[in-house]
Amino acid sequence: MPLPVGIYRADQVGSLLRPKEILSTREKVLAGSATASQLREVEDRYIAEVVQKQLDAGLRSITDGEFRRAWFHLDFLQHFDGIEVQGSLTSTNQSKGGVQPPRLVVTGKLGHSKPIQVDDFRYLESQIAKAGGQDKYGTVTTKVAIPSPTMVHFRGGRETIDMEAYPSLDEFFDDLARVYQEELQELYDAGCRFVQLDDTNLAYLCDPAMRSAAESRHGSDAKTLASQYADLINRAIEKRPSDMTIGIHLCRGNHRSQWFAQGGYEPVAEVLFRDLNVDVYFLEYDDARSGDFSPLRHLPEHKVVVLGVMTSKRGEMDDADTMVQRLNEASKYCKRGLDQLAISHQCGFSSTMEGNELSEDQQWAKVRAEVEIAKKVWGEDISK
């Protein structure tokens, strides 16, 4: 059975370490000494470079490194009508430097008055073509990563959703699904064929402490909440054309090499694999925090898992033989064995603009190593 469109045996989650000039220009914009258009010009230049670097490293699912974002989720979600960033969340999982994640607030009816990701997609696609694209490198995919719709609800809950706009949460979830449907259709019409949803929340429900806190915050048990989120995601993607691949990435936190949650996938495994209507899963599996591979027994034979057994959190190289061993171990739980698996790092290298604590040289060495491991396991053509 062929891999879904856009998926490769050596794949990636999406974000890459930000060039210093992008970071400094972003600071100037905040200080009022540079314009947003000047920042975009800098981003354009470095995105063109990072496209070439990904292709040269052997990757074929190409992103813009999320160079246009400060946070993996906020810089997308705040462009929907009715969503604003206001203040910070109160969290016991404080990041390095005392950083608390910003707080999303639903201030009015949700709307999608303009495309959010289309211009970025078109620019990325143009740079892939300029670098040689399909003609030079064979099968290549322009990948768009956006936050899961659950990110609007999980951390804030009812108190961050305006009561006048949404006296009923049912109507809120209806509108949230609708604006995602509209964005996906805009992307499809622009030529996009692979979208990845980045979701921390289903993974957070695997952590006993976070699961308990979520139950208190939302007034429902974690199993019900997981099912509610699966329904939300399914409705958000249900109108996608049949030739658009949808993936989902689960993460337990990735800020400056920190993690925030732990626990195996078993509490959400059946909902995740059986109820969620995505084509491919990007799963964090770089250390013992993620549990064992037994939840993969629920994986239907027509779906694929990109197994994040390598780590983006440290500069030290992952041992290739150990990675092969772990892939083989995981394959025992899959109905079609290794044919249902691919390899990646557990998350991107820079889920926020600060990035993980490793150098760019280390980042690219790890990416090249990932491609070589994939070739060792599945053969030279990583698209099969």
Coordinates of C-alpha atoms in Angstrom, one line a residue:
M1 CA 0.0 0.0 0.0
P2 CA 1.5 3.4 -1.0
L3 CA 2.2 6.1 1.5
P4 CA -0.4 8.9 1.8
V5 CA 0.3 11.9 -0.5
G6 CA 2.8 14.1 1.2
I7 CA 4.3 11.5 3.6
Y8 CA 7.8 10.1 3.3
R9 CA 9.8 7.5 5.2
A10 CA 12.0 10.3 6.5
D11 CA 9.6 13.0 7.4
Q12 CA 9.6 16.0 9.7
V13 CA 7.2 17.9 12.0
G14 CA 7.9 21.3 10.6
S15 CA 9.7 24.0 12.6
L16 CA 13.4 24.8 12.2
L17 CA 15.7 27.0 14.2
R18 CA 15.1 30.7 13.4
P19 CA 18.0 32.7 11.8
K20 CA 19.2 35.5 14.1
E21 CA 18.3 38.2 11.6
I22 CA 14.6 37.1 11.6
L23 CA 14.6 37.3 15.4
S24 CA 16.3 40.7 15.6
T25 CA 14.0 42.1 12.9
R26 CA 10.9 40.8 14.8
E27 CA 12.2 42.6 17.9
K28 CA 12.5 45.8 15.9
V29 CA 8.9 45.5 14.7
L30 CA 7.7 45.2 18.3
A31 CA 9.8 48.2 19.2
G32 CA 8.5 50.2 16.3
S33 CA 11.8 50.6 14.5
A34 CA 10.9 48.2 11.6
T35 CA 7.8 47.5 9.7
A36 CA 5.9 44.3 9.2
S37 CA 6.7 44.4 5.4
Q38 CA 10.4 44.7 6.2
L39 CA 10.1 41.6 8.5
R40 CA 8.4 39.7 5.7
E41 CA 11.2 40.6 3.3
V42 CA 13.7 39.1 5.7
E43 CA 11.6 36.0 6.2
D44 CA 11.2 35.6 2.5
R45 CA 15.0 35.6 2.0
Y46 CA 15.6 33.0 4.7
I47 CA 12.7 30.8 3.7
A48 CA 14.2 30.6 0.2
E49 CA 17.5 29.4 1.8
V50 CA 15.9 26.9 4.2
V51 CA 14.0 25.3 1.4
Q52 CA 17.2 24.6 -0.4
K53 CA 18.8 23.3 2.8
Q54 CA 15.9 20.9 3.4
L55 CA 16.1 19.5 -0.1
D56 CA 19.9 19.2 0.1
A57 CA 19.6 17.3 3.4
G58 CA 17.3 14.8 1.7
L59 CA 13.9 15.8 3.0
R60 CA 11.0 15.8 0.5
S61 CA 8.2 17.2 2.7
I62 CA 9.2 20.8 2.7
T63 CA 8.0 23.5 5.1
D64 CA 8.9 27.2 5.6
G65 CA 10.5 26.3 9.0
E66 CA 7.6 28.2 10.6
F67 CA 9.9 31.3 10.2
R68 CA 6.9 33.6 10.1
R69 CA 5.7 32.5 13.5
A70 CA 6.7 33.4 17.1
W71 CA 4.4 30.6 18.5
F72 CA 3.4 27.5 16.5
H73 CA -0.3 28.2 17.2
L74 CA -1.0 31.8 18.1
D75 CA 0.3 33.3 14.8
F76 CA -2.4 31.3 13.0
L77 CA -5.3 31.3 15.4
Q78 CA -5.4 35.0 16.1
H79 CA -6.2 35.7 12.4
F80 CA -9.7 34.2 12.7
D81 CA -12.3 36.8 13.4
G82 CA -13.3 36.8 17.0
I83 CA -10.0 35.5 18.5
E84 CA -7.5 37.6 20.3
V85 CA -4.4 37.1 22.4
Q86 CA -4.9 38.7 25.8
G87 CA -2.4 38.3 28.7
S88 CA -0.9 35.0 29.7
L89 CA -2.1 31.7 31.0
T90 CA -1.5 30.7 34.6
S91 CA 0.5 27.4 34.5
T92 CA 2.5 25.4 36.9
N93 CA 4.6 24.3 34.0
Q94 CA 6.7 27.4 33.7
S95 CA 9.1 27.7 30.8
K96 CA 12.7 28.7 31.0
G97 CA 13.1 32.4 31.7
G98 CA 9.7 32.5 33.5
V99 CA 7.8 32.6 30.2
Q100 CA 4.1 31.8 30.5
P101 CA 2.2 30.9 27.3
P102 CA -0.1 33.7 25.9
R103 CA -3.8 33.4 26.5
L104 CA -6.2 33.0 23.6
V105 CA -9.6 34.6 24.1
V106 CA -12.8 34.3 22.0
T107 CA -14.2 37.8 22.0
G108 CA -17.0 37.4 19.5
K109 CA -18.4 35.3 16.8
L110 CA -15.8 33.2 14.9
G111 CA -15.3 34.1 11.3
H112 CA -12.9 33.5 8.4
S113 CA -13.0 36.8 6.5
K114 CA -9.7 36.1 4.7
P115 CA -7.3 33.2 4.0
I116 CA -4.7 32.8 6.7
Q117 CA -2.0 30.5 5.3
V118 CA -2.5 30.8 1.5
D119 CA 0.0 33.5 0.7
D120 CA 2.6 31.7 2.8
F121 CA 1.9 28.5 1.0
R122 CA 2.2 30.1 -2.4
Y123 CA 5.5 31.7 -1.5
L124 CA 6.9 28.4 -0.2
E125 CA 5.7 26.5 -3.3
S126 CA 7.4 29.1 -5.5
Q127 CA 10.7 28.6 -3.7
I128 CA 10.5 24.8 -4.0
A129 CA 9.9 25.2 -7.7
K130 CA 12.8 27.7 -8.0
A131 CA 15.1 25.2 -6.2
G132 CA 14.3 22.5 -8.8
G133 CA 11.4 20.9 -7.1
Q134 CA 10.0 17.7 -8.7
D135 CA 12.2 18.0 -11.8
K136 CA 15.4 17.8 -9.8
Y137 CA 14.5 15.9 -6.6
G138 CA 11.7 13.6 -7.6
T139 CA 8.5 13.6 -5.5
V140 CA 8.4 16.7 -3.3
T141 CA 5.5 18.1 -1.1
T142 CA 4.8 21.6 0.0
K143 CA 3.7 21.0 3.6
V144 CA 1.5 23.3 5.6
A145 CA 1.4 22.9 9.4
I146 CA -1.4 24.7 11.3
P147 CA -2.6 24.3 14.9
S148 CA -5.4 21.9 15.7
P149 CA -8.7 23.5 16.5
T150 CA -8.6 22.1 20.0
M151 CA -5.9 24.7 20.8
V152 CA -8.7 27.3 21.0
H153 CA -10.5 25.5 23.8
F154 CA -8.3 23.2 25.9
R155 CA -6.1 25.7 27.9
G156 CA -8.7 28.3 28.6
G157 CA -12.1 26.6 28.5
R158 CA -15.4 28.2 29.1
E159 CA -14.1 31.3 30.8
T160 CA -12.1 32.4 27.8
I161 CA -15.2 32.2 25.4
D162 CA -17.5 35.2 25.4
M163 CA -20.9 34.3 26.9
E164 CA -22.8 36.8 24.7
A165 CA -21.3 35.4 21.5
Y166 CA -21.6 31.8 22.6
P167 CA -24.1 31.1 25.4
S168 CA -23.9 27.5 24.1
L169 CA -20.6 25.7 23.5
D170 CA -22.3 23.6 20.8
E171 CA -22.6 26.7 18.6
F172 CA -18.9 27.6 19.4
F173 CA -17.7 24.2 18.2
D174 CA -19.9 24.4 15.1
D175 CA -18.4 27.7 14.2
L176 CA -14.8 26.6 15.0
A177 CA -15.2 23.6 12.7
R178 CA -16.7 25.8 10.0
V179 CA -13.8 28.3 9.9
Y180 CA -11.3 25.5 9.7
Q181 CA -13.3 24.0 6.8
E182 CA -13.1 27.3 5.0
E183 CA -9.3 27.7 5.5
L184 CA -8.7 24.1 4.3
Q185 CA -10.8 24.8 1.2
E186 CA -8.8 28.0 0.5
L187 CA -5.6 26.1 0.8
Y188 CA -6.8 23.3 -1.5
D189 CA -7.9 25.8 -4.1
A190 CA -4.4 27.3 -4.0
G191 CA -2.9 23.8 -4.7
C192 CA -2.1 22.5 -1.2
R193 CA -2.5 18.7 -0.8
F194 CA -1.0 18.1 2.7
V195 CA -2.0 19.8 5.9
Q196 CA -0.7 18.8 9.4
L197 CA -2.6 19.7 12.5
D198 CA -0.4 20.4 15.5
D199 CA -2.1 19.2 18.7
T200 CA -0.7 19.2 22.3
N201 CA -4.0 18.6 24.0
L202 CA -4.7 14.9 23.2
A203 CA -1.1 14.2 24.4
Y204 CA -1.6 16.3 27.5
L205 CA -4.7 14.1 28.4
C206 CA -2.2 11.2 28.7
D207 CA -0.5 12.9 31.7
P208 CA -2.3 12.0 34.9
A209 CA -1.8 15.5 36.5
M210 CA -2.8 17.4 33.3
R211 CA -5.8 15.1 32.8
S212 CA -7.0 15.8 36.3
A213 CA -6.6 19.6 35.8
A214 CA -8.5 19.4 32.5
E215 CA -11.3 17.5 34.1
S216 CA -11.6 20.3 36.7
R217 CA -11.3 23.1 34.2
H218 CA -13.9 21.7 31.7
G219 CA -16.2 19.9 34.1
S220 CA -16.1 16.6 32.2
D221 CA -14.1 13.5 32.4
A222 CA -11.0 13.1 30.1
K223 CA -12.5 10.3 28.1
T224 CA -15.5 12.5 27.1
L225 CA -13.2 15.4 26.4
A226 CA -11.0 13.3 24.1
S227 CA -14.1 12.1 22.2
Q228 CA -15.3 15.7 22.0
Y229 CA -12.0 16.8 20.5
A230 CA -12.0 13.9 18.0
D231 CA -15.5 15.0 16.9
L232 CA -14.3 18.6 16.5
I233 CA -11.3 17.7 14.4
N234 CA -13.4 15.3 12.3
R235 CA -15.9 18.1 11.6
A236 CA -13.1 20.6 10.8
I237 CA -11.7 18.3 8.1
E238 CA -14.8 16.5 6.9
K239 CA -15.3 18.6 3.8
R240 CA -11.7 18.3 2.5
P241 CA -11.4 16.9 -1.0
S242 CA -10.4 13.2 -1.2
D243 CA -6.9 14.0 -2.6
M244 CA -5.9 16.2 0.4
T245 CA -4.0 14.4 3.1
I246 CA -4.5 15.4 6.7
G247 CA -2.0 14.5 9.4
I248 CA -2.0 15.2 13.1
H249 CA 1.1 15.8 15.3
L250 CA 0.8 15.1 19.1
C251 CA 3.3 16.8 21.3
R252 CA 3.9 16.9 25.1
G253 CA 5.5 20.3 25.0
N254 CA 8.6 21.6 23.2
H255 CA 9.9 25.0 24.4
R256 CA 13.7 25.6 24.6
S257 CA 14.3 21.9 24.9
Q258 CA 11.8 21.5 27.7
W259 CA 8.8 19.2 27.9
F260 CA 5.7 19.6 30.0
A261 CA 3.7 16.4 29.9
Q262 CA 4.4 12.7 30.2
G263 CA 2.5 9.4 29.9
G264 CA 1.9 6.8 27.3
Y265 CA -0.8 7.1 24.6
E266 CA -3.1 4.3 26.1
P267 CA -5.7 6.7 27.7
V268 CA -6.5 8.2 24.2
A269 CA -5.4 5.4 21.9
E270 CA -8.8 4.1 20.8
V271 CA -10.1 7.6 20.2
L272 CA -6.9 8.6 18.5
F273 CA -6.5 5.7 16.1
R274 CA -10.1 4.5 15.6
D275 CA -12.3 7.6 15.9
L276 CA -10.1 10.4 14.4
N277 CA -10.4 10.6 10.6
V278 CA -6.9 11.6 9.8
D279 CA -4.6 9.8 7.4
V280 CA -1.3 10.0 9.3
Y281 CA 0.0 10.5 12.8
F282 CA 3.2 12.2 13.9
L283 CA 3.8 10.8 17.4
E284 CA 6.4 11.8 20.0
Y285 CA 8.4 8.7 21.0
D286 CA 11.9 10.0 21.8
D287 CA 12.1 8.8 25.4
A288 CA 10.3 6.9 28.1
R289 CA 7.9 9.8 28.7
S290 CA 5.8 8.6 25.8
G291 CA 5.4 5.1 27.1
D292 CA 5.7 1.9 25.0
F293 CA 4.5 1.1 21.5
S294 CA 1.6 -1.1 22.5
P295 CA -1.1 1.6 21.8
L296 CA -0.1 1.1 18.1
R297 CA -2.2 -2.1 18.2
H298 CA -5.2 0.1 17.7
L299 CA -3.8 1.5 14.4
P300 CA -6.0 0.6 11.4
E301 CA -4.2 -1.0 8.6
H302 CA -4.9 1.9 6.1
K303 CA -3.2 4.5 8.3
V304 CA 0.4 5.5 8.9
V305 CA 2.5 6.6 11.9
V306 CA 5.5 8.9 11.5
L307 CA 7.4 7.7 14.6
G308 CA 9.2 10.4 16.4
V309 CA 11.9 8.2 17.9
M310 CA 14.7 10.8 17.3
T311 CA 14.9 13.9 19.4
S312 CA 15.0 17.6 18.4
K313 CA 15.7 18.7 22.0
R314 CA 19.4 17.8 22.2
G315 CA 22.3 18.3 19.9
E316 CA 23.8 14.9 20.5
M317 CA 23.3 12.5 17.6
D318 CA 20.7 9.7 18.0
D319 CA 22.3 6.3 17.7
A320 CA 21.3 4.9 14.3
D321 CA 21.2 1.2 15.4
T322 CA 19.0 2.1 18.3
M323 CA 16.6 4.0 16.1
V324 CA 16.4 1.0 13.7
Q325 CA 15.8 -1.3 16.7
R326 CA 13.0 0.9 18.0
L327 CA 11.3 1.1 14.6
N328 CA 11.4 -2.7 14.4
E329 CA 10.0 -3.0 17.9
A330 CA 7.1 -0.6 17.0
S331 CA 6.4 -2.5 13.8
K332 CA 5.4 -5.6 15.8
Y333 CA 2.2 -3.8 16.9
C334 CA 1.3 -2.7 13.4
K335 CA -0.9 -4.8 11.2
R336 CA 1.3 -4.2 8.1
G337 CA 4.6 -3.9 10.1
L338 CA 7.2 -1.4 8.9
D339 CA 5.0 -0.6 5.9
Q340 CA 2.9 1.5 8.2
L341 CA 5.7 3.5 9.7
A342 CA 8.1 6.3 8.9
I343 CA 10.7 8.1 11.0
S344 CA 11.1 11.7 12.3
H345 CA 12.2 13.7 15.3
Q346 CA 9.6 13.9 18.1
C347 CA 8.8 17.5 17.3
G348 CA 10.1 20.5 15.4
F349 CA 13.3 22.2 16.3
S350 CA 11.7 25.5 17.2
S351 CA 8.0 25.3 18.2
T352 CA 8.5 28.9 19.4
M353 CA 10.8 31.4 18.0
E354 CA 13.4 30.8 20.8
G355 CA 14.2 27.4 19.5
N356 CA 15.6 24.3 21.2
E357 CA 19.1 24.3 22.7
L358 CA 21.2 23.1 19.8
S359 CA 23.1 24.7 17.0
E360 CA 22.0 24.9 13.3
D361 CA 24.9 22.6 12.4
Q362 CA 23.6 20.0 14.9
Q363 CA 20.1 20.4 13.6
W364 CA 21.1 19.7 10.0
A365 CA 23.3 16.8 11.0
K366 CA 20.4 15.3 12.7
V367 CA 18.1 15.8 9.7
R368 CA 20.6 14.1 7.4
A369 CA 21.0 11.2 9.8
E370 CA 17.3 10.7 9.8
V371 CA 17.2 10.4 6.1
E372 CA 20.1 7.9 6.1
I373 CA 18.3 5.8 8.8
A374 CA 15.1 5.8 6.6
K375 CA 17.1 4.6 3.6
K376 CA 18.7 1.9 5.7
V377 CA 15.3 0.6 6.8
W378 CA 13.1 1.2 3.7
G379 CA 15.5 1.6 0.8
E380 CA 16.8 4.6 -1.2
D381 CA 13.4 5.9 -2.3
I382 CA 11.9 7.4 0.8
S383 CA 8.6 8.2 -1.0
K384 CA 7.7 4.5 -1.0

